[in-house]
Amino acid sequence: MAQDKSWTAKEIRQQFLDFFQNKGHEVVPSAPMVIKGDPTLMFTNAGMNQFKEAFLGNRQPSSSRITDTQKCLRVSGKHNDLEEVGHDTYHHTMFEMLGNWSFGDYFKTEAIAWAWELLTEVYGLDQERLYVTVFEGDTSENLERDDDAANAWKAYVPEERILNGNKKDNFWEMGATGPCGPCSEIHMDLRSDEERSKVEGASLVNQDHPQVVEIWNLVFMEFNRQADGALKALPAKHVDTGMGFERLCMALQGKQSNYDTDVFQPLITRLSELSGIAYGKAEKSDIALRVIADHVRAVAFAIADGQLPSNNGAGYVIRRILRRAIRYGFSYLNLKEAFIHKLISILSQQMAEFFPEIRDQKELVEKVILEEEQSFLRTLEQGLNRLDQIRQESQSKTVDGARVFELYDTFGFPPDLTALILKEEGMSFDIASYESEMQKQKDRARSATKVDTGDWVVIEEDDREEFIGYDHLEAKVRITRYRKVKAKNKESFQIVLNLTPFYPEGGGQVGDHGKLISDNEEISIYDTKKEHGLIIHFCDKLPENPQSEFKAQVDSKRQKSTSLNHTATHLLHQALREVLGTHVEQKGSLVNPDYLRFDFSHFSKVEDEQLAEIERLVNQRIRANFPLEEYRSIPMDEAKEMGAMALFGEKYGDLVRAIKFGESVELCGGIHVQASGEIGLFTITSEGAVAAGIRRIEACTGDAARQYLNDKAALLNSLQQELKNPKDPLAGLLKLKEENAQLKKQVEAFQQAQAAQERKAWAQAIESINGVDRLILETSLDAKSIKDALFQLKADKPQLAAVIASKNEGKANIAVALGDAILASKDWKAGNLVKELAAEIGGGGGGQAGFAMAGGSKPEGIEQALLKAKTLLQKDA
């Protein structure tokens, strides 16, 4: 399309960065895709996220001009592209955003001129195919048309290709609150000349046409959206541009789909090899290939950035994306075994040059994905069995949507897969009742997490809210701003001080607690966090006179206990690398006053001997009493020369803080002891797996460690006394276990003999009524013996219809068994029968058509349940 050069994805990316570097921009690396320290976002969903503090005026950027390529993820909230992914040609979960930024430097004229120069002169895109939009204004916001941008575009683009855009399309906001402003989009018409001659491209801009797509958005940041909806002018005007890398590749490579470019084709080719299904042959398999090629990128980079799949928060989003990919492979590519982890090598080869974390974390990413795949494939198998049961129990061809939702909620079994399987059996499910249940769950979740945060009330302007907590535990302070927060109908307040000794939660360390004290009142601070460069103090009430001067006082005892545990994590990290190997890297931590938790990369269980050696080394370094060597605000390169390691998933500035105890050197912003000897004692309390390739150690220090060991000693003493074997309690315990095993065998033999006798008695108690061998009685057998006996009877008597009740430890149990001949001749199902009977014993249950069990808390209802069984088994007899 008019460009002379054939561009590869790598060349396109590099050219963008080189172009803006030549325009005086600093090239910076991508921020992690997983966001920490911003309560409004889980993931980076736009290139501007890492610069939000700079836009708000809370932090000075490293340069007034910056360029980068940023990993982004859009799967939740306002910017949610998940359902479109794979079904169209240009939406993605993870995507790259090429961006250039101006922080109070150049503005609209330069941004527009350089965008046009790069696209048309450097990349060589056909000018006749490009359209631009400008903000048309909005009377409800008292915003006028962006004539400045329109006039700037007139130097390059005919007026008929400069289009007005409404607030939805041409006023960019990152969320309900935060930096925002009018924007100017660049769209490209990728249709054939024949199609273009029939329909003017201008009429298809912003109409979701797959070949008339937005490729670049130039945002002119002028405002900050307040919680009450008002727009407040930012301290300075900024430029924030974002160009969709994948769409740019589509345009430059002359493709009709992002998935046809060399960004995705290597992944799709490998998937075709694994499945034996070629791309371009059928719509359903093509969608599946696109979904998986997209989703593996999102999941792999999220894990590389430190976010493991889990059941809540950001981890749940990653698990959901991965399971969606697995399910598409399972349903449409016949991939019944784990396969997604096999794509990581391709991804690493493609992207490691610009994103080295995918290469450095490749083994971890593969192992985590493999374990998740195997786990979900087991879940799918369980879900299939449950769905088969639901299908058999359904009284009609339309399954209750609530049962389908239960299947999804319990097993993660996708409703579209349920629909597909039911369709194969000539069935369907009630979509309305399914959606009703889904909405109820969303409402519950929204209600549980809803937080109403008010706007800041500014008492005094302050250029910098300074943290002084490394040197002081109390200080004279003033409140500069505060806001009201309401969550779960509870009102609280958040306060910012002109300076503070309170450490804000970060780096695994919990936030400080303490007090604000004035002449006539005392306000309790119950947490401290950092948000967009501001240190925020949480309290239940606002001071009567916020303009007063206060003494800020940290809870020194709590912080001291926390600092013991924090320094111990550094010593633990060093010991782990010595004992297990240098592959060990920190993957997460929690440091609070009571204990420490340390997650690290390692691919097997840490043996007891290794744990003992790790504990010994840490305590050795505690006794060595290494002094704290602190290096504040040193260049990152200098810190690395000292041996300090940067953690994956963390975003560091140009200047960092390094903490050294002996040979342990770490980048860390937390609070530490003045010498390692202050820790006193370190003991490991547990070690276990968190995920594939991730282990977790929990430990405690100081008085908590001493108490832990004292409790262990007391327990051992009690055990010795109980065993009457003070010299060797282990031998006594083993002997007791052996005796218990022998007794258990005797009990089992007795139960088997009793069951055999019962079966003989049951056979004699069977009543043959109109071709039904009916057996209804109460027994003293346990549930397992009842089940075994009934299955043996069913095999001998295909006409069997049995209801057996029992009592055990104050509970009632009922089992229902139906022989094959009964199932074939009558409309009876054991699961339905047992549910009716369970009502009499105050419980519930279920099972399959031929066998089902129920339990309840009312054993006195057994007699009535058996009478009811006689009635039920006489119907149609």
Coordinates of N, CA and C in Angstrom, one line a residue, residues 29-38 40-52 68-76 79 81 92-97 101 172 174 298 301-302 305 307 314 317-318 355 649 651:
P29 N 12.4 1.3 29.1 CA 11.8 0.0 29.0 C 10.3 -0.1 29.3
S30 N 9.6 -1.1 28.9 CA 8.2 -1.3 29.2 C 8.1 -1.5 30.7
A31 N 7.1 -0.9 31.3 CA 6.8 -1.2 32.7 C 6.2 -2.6 32.8
P32 N 6.2 -3.3 33.9 CA 5.5 -4.6 34.1 C 4.1 -4.5 33.7
M33 N 3.5 -5.5 33.1 CA 2.1 -5.5 32.7 C 1.2 -5.6 34.0
V34 N 1.7 -6.2 35.1 CA 1.0 -6.3 36.3 C 1.3 -5.1 37.2
I35 N 0.3 -4.4 37.6 CA 0.5 -3.1 38.3 C 0.4 -3.4 39.8
K36 N 1.4 -2.7 40.5 CA 1.4 -2.8 42.0 C 1.3 -1.3 42.5
G37 N 0.6 -1.1 43.5 CA 0.5 0.2 44.1 C -0.5 1.1 43.5
D38 N -1.4 0.6 42.7 CA -2.5 1.4 42.2 C -3.8 0.7 42.4
T40 N -6.7 1.4 41.6 CA -7.7 1.5 40.5 C -7.5 0.6 39.4
L41 N -6.3 0.0 39.3 CA -5.9 -0.9 38.1 C -5.2 -2.1 38.6
M42 N -5.5 -3.3 38.0 CA -4.8 -4.5 38.2 C -3.7 -4.6 37.2
F43 N -3.9 -4.2 35.9 CA -3.0 -4.4 34.8 C -2.8 -3.1 34.1
T44 N -1.6 -3.0 33.5 CA -1.3 -1.8 32.6 C -2.3 -2.0 31.4
N45 N -3.2 -1.1 31.2 CA -4.1 -1.2 30.1 C -3.9 -0.1 29.0
A46 N -2.9 0.8 29.3 CA -2.5 1.8 28.3 C -1.1 2.2 28.6
G47 N -0.4 2.8 27.6 CA 1.0 3.1 27.7 C 1.2 4.2 28.8
M48 N 0.2 5.0 29.1 CA 0.4 6.1 30.0 C 0.3 5.7 31.5
N49 N 0.0 4.4 31.8 CA -0.2 4.1 33.2 C 1.0 4.3 34.0
Q50 N 2.2 4.0 33.5 CA 3.4 4.2 34.3 C 3.8 5.6 34.5
F51 N 3.2 6.5 33.7 CA 3.5 8.0 33.9 C 2.3 8.7 34.6
K52 N 1.4 8.0 35.1 CA 0.2 8.7 35.8 C 0.7 9.7 36.8
D68 N 8.6 4.7 24.2 CA 8.7 3.3 24.6 C 7.8 2.4 23.9
T69 N 7.9 1.1 24.1 CA 6.8 0.2 23.7 C 6.3 -0.5 24.9
Q70 N 5.1 -0.4 25.2 CA 4.5 -0.9 26.5 C 3.6 -2.1 26.3
K71 N 3.9 -3.1 27.2 CA 3.0 -4.3 27.2 C 1.7 -3.9 27.9
C72 N 0.5 -4.1 27.3 CA -0.7 -3.8 27.9 C -1.7 -5.0 27.9
L73 N -2.6 -5.0 28.8 CA -3.6 -6.0 28.9 C -5.0 -5.4 29.2
R74 N -5.9 -5.8 28.3 CA -7.3 -5.3 28.5 C -8.3 -6.5 28.6
V75 N -8.7 -6.8 29.8 CA -9.7 -7.9 29.9 C -10.7 -7.6 30.9
S76 N -10.7 -6.4 31.6 CA -11.8 -6.2 32.6 C -12.0 -4.7 32.7
H79 N -12.2 -1.0 29.7 CA -11.5 -1.4 28.5 C -11.4 -2.9 28.5
D81 N -11.7 -6.1 26.2 CA -11.8 -6.6 24.8 C -11.8 -8.2 24.7
H92 N -7.2 -7.7 21.0 CA -6.3 -8.6 21.7 C -6.4 -8.4 23.2
T93 N -6.0 -9.4 23.9 CA -5.9 -9.3 25.4 C -4.6 -8.5 25.7
M94 N -3.4 -9.1 25.4 CA -2.2 -8.4 25.5 C -1.9 -7.8 24.1
F95 N -1.4 -6.6 24.2 CA -1.0 -5.9 23.0 C 0.1 -4.9 23.3
E96 N 0.9 -4.6 22.3 CA 2.0 -3.6 22.5 C 1.4 -2.2 22.1
M97 N 1.8 -1.2 22.9 CA 1.4 0.2 22.6 C 2.7 1.0 22.4
W101 N 5.9 10.6 24.5 CA 5.3 11.4 25.6 C 6.0 12.7 25.7
W172 N -10.2 11.0 25.7 CA -9.6 9.8 26.3 C -9.6 9.9 27.8
M174 N -8.7 7.3 31.2 CA -8.2 6.0 31.6 C -9.1 5.2 32.5
A298 N -0.5 -13.1 26.6 CA -1.0 -12.4 27.8 C -0.6 -13.2 29.1
F301 N 3.5 -13.4 29.6 CA 4.1 -12.1 30.1 C 3.6 -11.8 31.5
A302 N 2.4 -12.1 31.8 CA 1.9 -11.8 33.2 C 2.7 -12.6 34.2
D305 N 6.1 -11.3 34.6 CA 6.1 -10.1 35.4 C 5.8 -10.3 36.9
Q307 N 3.1 -12.4 38.2 CA 1.7 -12.7 38.6 C 1.4 -14.1 38.3
A314 N -5.9 -10.2 40.3 CA -5.2 -10.3 39.0 C -4.9 -11.8 38.6
V317 N -7.8 -13.3 36.9 CA -7.9 -12.9 35.5 C -7.0 -13.7 34.6
I318 N -5.7 -13.9 35.0 CA -4.8 -14.7 34.2 C -5.2 -16.1 34.1
F355 N 11.9 -7.6 25.1 CA 11.3 -7.9 26.4 C 12.1 -9.1 27.0
G649 N 9.2 -8.0 37.6 CA 7.8 -7.5 37.9 C 7.9 -6.2 38.8
K651 N 9.1 -2.2 39.1 CA 9.5 -1.0 38.3 C 10.5 -0.2 39.1

